[in-house]
XYZ file of C-alpha atoms in Angstrom:
486
model
C -43.890 14.840 2.307
C -44.106 16.054 -1.290
C -40.659 17.649 -1.085
C -39.170 14.496 0.411
C -40.737 12.342 -2.271
C -39.311 14.522 -5.002
C -35.898 14.528 -3.367
C -35.536 10.936 -2.266
C -37.949 8.920 -4.386
C -37.053 6.812 -7.369
C -37.504 9.452 -10.124
C -34.972 11.860 -8.546
C -32.949 9.356 -6.626
C -29.388 8.213 -7.012
C -28.403 6.660 -10.321
C -27.996 2.865 -10.532
C -24.332 2.861 -11.484
C -22.291 0.197 -9.684
C -21.600 -3.234 -11.146
C -20.054 -5.995 -9.042
C -16.620 -5.113 -10.479
C -17.136 -1.447 -9.589
C -18.084 -2.411 -6.029
C -14.993 -4.625 -5.791
C -12.664 -1.881 -6.972
C -14.180 0.544 -4.447
C -13.840 -1.904 -1.543
C -10.387 -3.246 -2.469
C -9.292 0.231 -3.488
C -10.094 1.691 -0.078
C -8.384 -1.222 1.729
C -4.985 -1.259 0.042
C -3.505 2.210 0.247
C -0.055 3.154 1.510
C 0.373 0.771 4.475
C 2.286 -1.754 2.347
C 4.963 0.918 1.858
C 4.929 3.171 4.929
C 3.655 0.845 7.709
C 5.215 -2.500 6.740
C 8.443 -1.741 8.653
C 6.377 -1.542 11.837
C 4.874 -4.968 11.072
C 8.320 -6.529 10.645
C 9.568 -4.871 13.845
C 6.639 -6.166 15.875
C 6.337 -9.757 14.664
C 8.661 -10.597 11.744
C 7.385 -11.790 8.342
C 5.538 -14.893 9.550
C 4.046 -13.124 12.586
C 2.850 -10.268 10.389
C 1.241 -12.604 7.857
C -0.366 -14.603 10.671
C -1.883 -11.485 12.245
C -3.156 -10.113 8.940
C -4.587 -13.467 7.815
C -6.462 -13.939 11.090
C -7.779 -10.384 10.862
C -8.933 -10.911 7.257
C -10.705 -14.147 8.201
C -12.523 -12.450 11.060
C -13.531 -9.404 9.017
C -14.909 -11.789 6.369
C -17.331 -13.108 9.012
C -18.431 -9.553 9.683
C -19.018 -9.049 5.935
C -21.525 -11.905 5.970
C -23.483 -10.042 8.640
C -23.451 -6.909 6.495
C -24.742 -8.941 3.559
C -27.926 -9.896 5.402
C -28.408 -6.369 6.736
C -28.073 -4.957 3.219
C -30.649 -7.467 1.975
C -33.086 -6.438 4.708
C -32.427 -2.682 4.284
C -31.067 -1.943 0.779
C -30.589 1.824 1.080
C -27.530 4.049 1.205
C -26.391 4.561 4.778
C -25.125 1.233 6.089
C -24.807 1.279 9.882
C -26.856 4.475 10.207
C -29.881 2.895 8.538
C -29.449 -0.373 10.445
C -29.230 1.302 13.864
C -32.237 3.530 13.141
C -34.356 0.581 12.057
C -33.549 -1.369 15.224
C -32.841 1.177 17.955
C -34.393 4.446 16.824
C -33.093 7.981 16.229
C -30.890 8.469 19.308
C -28.672 5.459 18.617
C -28.696 6.175 14.869
C -27.548 9.736 15.536
C -24.617 8.614 17.673
C -23.602 5.911 15.213
C -23.681 8.494 12.420
C -21.743 11.045 14.477
C -19.028 8.519 15.350
C -19.048 7.115 11.787
C -18.331 10.581 10.386
C -14.831 10.534 11.917
C -13.341 7.589 9.964
C -14.985 8.374 6.615
C -13.643 11.926 6.656
C -10.384 10.824 8.305
C -9.614 8.427 5.439
C -10.124 11.195 2.892
C -7.814 13.539 4.820
C -5.231 10.820 5.547
C -4.867 9.834 1.893
C -4.474 13.454 0.870
C -1.637 13.911 3.348
C -0.067 10.538 2.461
C -0.052 11.357 -1.246
C 1.809 14.628 -0.759
C 4.303 12.764 1.448
C 4.844 10.106 -1.249
C 5.294 12.697 -4.009
C 7.874 14.502 -1.880
C 9.746 11.197 -1.526
C 9.750 10.706 -5.311
C 10.664 14.340 -6.026
C 12.579 15.661 -2.990
C 13.167 19.128 -4.461
C 9.579 19.777 -5.532
C 7.807 22.607 -3.702
C 10.084 22.552 -0.677
C 9.250 26.109 0.446
C 8.024 25.761 4.041
C 4.792 27.626 4.723
C 4.580 26.839 8.458
C 5.227 24.154 11.059
C 2.361 22.296 12.723
C 2.296 19.288 15.100
C 6.062 18.971 14.793
C 6.168 18.800 10.966
C 6.930 21.312 8.222
C 4.062 21.977 5.827
C 5.423 22.929 2.407
C 3.977 24.817 -0.526
C 4.318 21.726 -2.731
C 2.357 19.543 -0.313
C -0.552 21.957 -0.055
C -0.496 22.789 -3.778
C -0.584 19.164 -4.993
C -3.256 18.297 -2.467
C -5.558 21.168 -3.420
C -5.274 20.428 -7.155
C -6.209 16.756 -6.684
C -9.048 17.617 -4.288
C -10.512 19.934 -6.918
C -10.265 17.149 -9.518
C -12.094 14.753 -7.192
C -14.789 17.311 -6.450
C -15.389 17.784 -10.188
C -15.604 14.068 -11.016
C -17.887 13.319 -8.041
C -20.052 16.290 -9.005
C -20.431 15.110 -12.598
C -21.525 11.578 -11.687
C -20.719 8.449 -9.705
C -20.039 6.557 -12.934
C -17.024 8.825 -13.535
C -15.674 8.124 -10.046
C -16.366 4.399 -10.510
C -14.655 4.400 -13.911
C -11.545 6.156 -12.637
C -11.491 3.741 -9.679
C -11.322 0.793 -12.084
C -8.500 2.392 -14.085
C -6.501 3.284 -10.954
C -6.956 -0.179 -9.404
C -5.872 -2.017 -12.575
C -2.871 0.291 -13.093
C -1.852 -0.159 -9.465
C -2.103 -3.963 -9.602
C -0.122 -4.197 -12.857
C 2.787 -2.081 -11.595
C 2.823 -3.368 -8.009
C 2.485 -7.058 -8.872
C 5.155 -6.778 -11.584
C 7.555 -5.235 -9.060
C 6.705 -7.900 -6.487
C 7.323 -10.715 -9.012
C 10.727 -9.218 -9.848
C 11.570 -8.925 -6.150
C 10.529 -12.526 -5.479
C 12.650 -13.781 -8.387
C 15.740 -11.817 -7.328
C 15.439 -12.297 -3.571
C 16.550 -15.158 -1.345
C 14.407 -17.343 0.919
C 17.240 -17.316 3.468
C 16.680 -13.583 3.976
C 13.251 -14.281 5.465
C 14.855 -15.505 8.681
C 14.034 -14.944 11.460
C 10.423 -15.742 10.577
C 9.203 -14.378 13.912
C 10.781 -11.381 15.592
C 10.258 -8.605 18.111
C 12.459 -5.530 18.053
C 11.323 -4.669 21.571
C 13.134 -7.037 23.990
C 10.311 -6.672 26.507
C 7.614 -8.120 24.229
C 7.098 -11.405 22.374
C 6.456 -11.688 18.646
C 2.970 -13.079 19.229
C 2.034 -9.860 21.045
C 3.098 -7.959 17.935
C 1.078 -10.353 15.804
C -1.958 -9.654 17.994
C -1.431 -5.908 17.561
C -1.328 -6.396 13.782
C -4.493 -8.509 14.036
C -6.297 -5.687 15.852
C -5.114 -3.158 13.255
C -7.254 -5.039 10.727
C -9.996 -2.611 11.797
C -8.204 -0.112 9.555
C -6.578 -2.285 6.884
C -9.680 -4.383 6.079
C -12.513 -1.942 6.760
C -12.780 -0.878 3.119
C -15.801 -3.161 2.665
C -17.732 -0.515 4.626
C -17.627 1.634 1.502
C -20.138 -0.717 -0.164
C -23.249 -0.416 2.106
C -23.402 3.399 1.687
C -23.710 2.936 -2.103
C -25.863 -0.223 -2.022
C -28.818 1.818 -3.276
C -26.810 2.617 -6.413
C -25.997 -0.977 -7.386
C -27.172 -2.234 -10.763
C -30.251 -4.440 -10.862
C -28.197 -7.554 -11.709
C -26.093 -7.260 -8.527
C -27.762 -9.525 -5.954
C -27.157 -9.328 -2.200
C -25.421 -12.701 -2.283
C -23.085 -11.259 -4.917
C -22.561 -8.123 -2.801
C -21.425 -10.287 0.120
C -19.082 -12.293 -2.118
C -17.603 -9.052 -3.438
C -16.932 -7.792 0.105
C -15.306 -11.071 1.173
C -13.308 -11.305 -2.068
C -11.960 -7.787 -1.635
C -10.715 -8.683 1.869
C -9.154 -11.928 0.597
C -7.362 -10.130 -2.249
C -6.132 -7.416 0.120
C -4.770 -10.035 2.548
C -3.108 -11.911 -0.331
C -1.516 -8.699 -1.592
C -0.189 -7.775 1.862
C 1.210 -11.300 2.261
C 3.014 -11.172 -1.099
C 4.547 -7.796 -0.229
C 5.756 -9.067 3.156
C 7.386 -12.138 1.565
C 8.958 -10.055 -1.228
C 10.401 -7.510 1.213
C 11.645 -10.262 3.519
C 13.366 -12.048 0.643
C 14.858 -8.888 -0.865
C 17.287 -8.039 1.952
C 18.388 -9.057 5.425
C 15.529 -7.047 6.807
C 16.455 -6.858 10.548
C 19.270 -4.461 9.643
C 16.906 -2.145 7.731
C 14.077 -1.632 10.196
C 15.074 2.001 10.671
C 14.385 2.712 6.981
C 11.787 5.386 6.310
C 9.840 3.222 3.849
C 11.001 -0.382 4.196
C 9.409 -1.694 0.985
C 11.077 0.930 -1.213
C 14.378 0.656 0.707
C 14.444 -3.144 0.320
C 13.523 -3.140 -3.381
C 16.134 -0.451 -4.076
C 18.875 -3.016 -3.354
C 17.683 -5.444 -6.035
C 18.279 -3.511 -9.285
C 20.920 -0.952 -10.308
C 19.753 2.648 -10.155
C 16.967 1.850 -7.709
C 14.428 1.463 -10.517
C 12.423 -1.162 -8.667
C 12.049 1.186 -5.704
C 10.901 3.966 -8.050
C 8.322 1.611 -9.576
C 7.036 0.793 -6.094
C 6.739 4.469 -5.201
C 4.824 5.137 -8.451
C 2.524 2.234 -7.578
C 2.204 3.759 -4.120
C 1.069 7.089 -5.561
C -1.521 5.339 -7.755
C -2.614 3.239 -4.773
C -3.174 6.316 -2.638
C -5.130 7.966 -5.460
C -7.494 4.989 -5.710
C -8.009 4.900 -1.925
C -8.569 8.646 -1.906
C -11.052 8.362 -4.760
C -12.997 5.546 -3.096
C -12.952 7.216 0.318
C -14.184 10.491 -1.199
C -17.187 8.719 -2.743
C -17.815 6.854 0.525
C -17.750 10.060 2.591
C -20.235 11.864 0.339
C -22.757 9.021 0.653
C -22.447 8.927 4.447
C -23.119 12.673 4.615
C -26.059 12.174 2.253
C -27.768 9.672 4.520
C -27.091 11.799 7.607
C -28.834 14.682 5.889
C -31.738 12.435 4.923
C -32.098 11.534 8.594
C -32.007 15.255 9.544
C -28.764 14.772 11.463
C -27.183 17.289 9.063
C -28.834 20.229 7.238
C -31.198 19.177 4.432
C -29.063 20.876 1.787
C -26.523 18.025 1.928
C -29.122 15.535 0.676
C -30.049 17.546 -2.400
C -29.544 15.535 -5.596
C -28.427 17.254 -8.807
C -31.302 16.993 -11.336
C -28.979 16.133 -14.227
C -26.009 14.280 -12.712
C -28.005 12.713 -9.827
C -25.196 13.189 -7.322
C -25.261 14.726 -3.803
C -23.453 17.878 -4.904
C -23.503 19.797 -1.594
C -22.095 16.767 0.219
C -19.354 16.596 -2.442
C -18.412 20.229 -1.781
C -18.323 19.693 2.005
C -16.017 16.667 1.732
C -13.744 18.643 -0.582
C -13.533 21.524 1.892
C -12.737 19.207 4.829
C -10.117 17.495 2.658
C -8.316 20.769 1.947
C -8.330 21.736 5.632
C -6.839 18.341 6.552
C -4.088 18.647 3.948
C -3.227 22.080 5.343
C -2.675 20.527 8.793
C 0.112 18.389 7.321
C 1.909 15.089 8.113
C 1.707 15.597 11.874
C -1.969 14.624 11.691
C -1.368 11.124 10.245
C -0.939 9.070 13.432
C -3.699 10.861 15.402
C -6.028 10.392 12.413
C -5.324 6.643 12.267
C -5.816 6.177 16.020
C -9.078 8.125 16.069
C -10.343 6.375 12.923
C -9.597 2.879 14.296
C -11.605 3.486 17.475
C -14.559 4.963 15.577
C -14.528 2.249 12.902
C -14.710 -0.348 15.665
C -17.729 1.310 17.266
C -19.539 1.722 13.929
C -18.911 -1.856 12.768
C -19.903 -3.305 16.168
C -23.314 -1.659 15.833
C -24.081 -3.748 12.715
C -23.973 -7.319 14.142
C -25.722 -6.092 17.308
C -28.518 -4.694 15.131
C -28.834 -7.971 13.214
C -28.878 -9.977 16.457
C -31.791 -7.890 17.744
C -33.617 -8.238 14.421
C -33.179 -12.026 14.464
C -34.421 -12.251 18.070
C -37.465 -10.043 17.436
C -38.404 -11.224 13.942
C -40.936 -14.030 14.269
C -42.325 -13.765 10.740
C -42.014 -16.622 8.277
C -40.748 -14.302 5.523
C -37.042 -14.839 4.873
C -34.654 -12.176 3.523
C -33.179 -12.866 0.088
C -29.799 -13.416 1.755
C -29.060 -14.822 5.229
C -25.772 -14.885 7.135
C -24.022 -18.283 6.747
C -23.655 -19.888 10.154
C -26.661 -17.976 11.476
C -26.625 -16.822 15.085
C -23.176 -18.293 15.761
C -21.570 -16.067 13.113
C -23.453 -13.032 14.426
C -22.462 -13.624 18.066
C -18.817 -14.295 17.152
C -18.793 -11.061 15.151
C -20.085 -9.104 18.145
C -17.577 -10.611 20.598
C -14.662 -10.113 18.232
C -15.607 -6.540 17.365
C -16.023 -5.561 21.024
C -12.520 -6.895 21.766
C -10.948 -5.195 18.735
C -12.663 -1.890 19.530
C -11.467 -2.033 23.139
C -7.891 -2.552 21.925
C -8.217 0.361 19.477
C -9.402 2.686 22.261
C -6.908 1.559 24.914
C -3.781 1.231 22.744
C -3.176 4.995 22.219
C -3.171 5.483 26.006
C -0.688 2.623 26.466
C 1.670 4.051 23.839
C 1.359 7.669 24.982
C 3.973 9.083 27.341
C 2.368 12.510 27.682
C -1.070 12.108 29.190
C -4.160 11.885 26.989
C -3.179 11.234 23.336
C -4.109 13.845 20.720
C -6.428 11.359 19.004
C -8.394 10.762 22.196
C -8.509 14.483 22.991
C -10.077 14.985 19.576
C -12.618 12.193 20.152
C -13.582 13.555 23.579
C -14.177 16.963 21.994
C -16.104 15.360 19.128
C -18.405 13.533 21.562
C -19.051 16.731 23.546
C -19.918 18.630 20.351
C -22.160 15.735 19.323
C -23.971 15.839 22.659
C -24.683 19.555 22.309
C -25.942 19.041 18.732
C -28.225 16.196 19.768
C -29.791 18.278 22.587
C -30.898 20.701 19.879
C -31.742 18.205 17.135
C -33.951 15.983 19.268
C -36.350 18.926 19.725
C -36.555 19.695 16.002
C -36.379 16.172 14.529
C -39.399 15.206 12.404
C -39.831 11.458 13.042
C -42.203 11.034 10.086
C -39.713 12.515 7.637
C -36.812 10.529 9.113
C -38.878 7.335 9.011
C -39.625 7.935 5.346
C -36.058 8.878 4.452
C -34.347 5.919 6.116
C -36.946 3.148 6.407
C -39.855 3.596 3.980
C -37.515 4.345 1.086
C -35.572 1.218 1.995
C -38.630 -0.976 1.889
C -39.879 0.382 -1.441
C -36.408 0.025 -2.971
C -36.098 -3.665 -2.171
């Protein structure tokens, strides 16, 4: 236990870095990435401007309920790890292992997705940059420029995450502020130059065989991806500053969802007002295409694309930090080799975990744009499973806990909020798993093939790990440290 104490105890533990503003910029930064540029055309095609806003607003409201559940769980177990710690505390190592194994998919997928999306956005801004095709994979060309830009930025992120979380948090603040200034300025210009009449029809379905409300429901279910950025906070909860209370943590998570929903709504209205949007649904990036019509020379569209690049950088930065902390807690629990939980004596960062995330990021970028849709589908299903485990864990804790001692923060609405969160998350997760099969015309979708393979690999790993797992060390790493840190 001496080695564990030195590695995980307070003296050599993670540095208390994150203020409430830093936590907000991480959560909001991971939520609002490139969807408002590259996915918004799909929202208009499925439900029209009002239907899209309705679906996103309902999704934001529901995910805010889930945040309240996370707030109480963080108060009861204030250690890095989020759902992994919660499931271990309540259900033991087997469930915690599977939650961690499934959780690994979205945290790494987000890092890879943003790397690919950034290279795509840069190619849109500079069409002639690095166009030499290296190879073709999953139906898309992978160019020298895409791989080169991606590798350079990955190396920069590895360096800043190696040198300290305060550097990553500082750059996240700068990126978020820069993004908001440019994007909101462009949106204000678009709103002032556009016409309310262009918003019509308010509800719409491009597919004659479906109704707009079905599209709105699909957008609602996609909130698993667009509003899941709050999950980046529990893995770094151990690194919050002493003045950041659990009540404040919950408010930060809810506020980040509210701001993200407000931003998406403003973009939808601005795009709808900018042009007669039904005639432009085939545009590659509807937001940029619509804004291009408003000013001579397409300067507004260029501003939006610059904001898009900054937005992707902030999501990438936040997701990178998130992924390293998830790998850290998995290593603490002995679900990954112990080397990934080693903390740098000077910078107090999980350096080996940082290197692993960087390596996975480079591999993902090398796969190219053909991986984007499979990554999103796989991530949505896994996010749903991971988030569902949290309210279930809290429900069991509430039912079993007969002590008079109250946590410093309790979920508003009590058991009703918890039960509603469970029911809603089960439904959303089911949609996320089933939808790729419905949309696929060629058997089992690539995303589901990947997940089936991932589960099989996980099963083989667990057959080995369960024989070598040291329950005393895992108990100390995930539970005892949590209780002494409170």
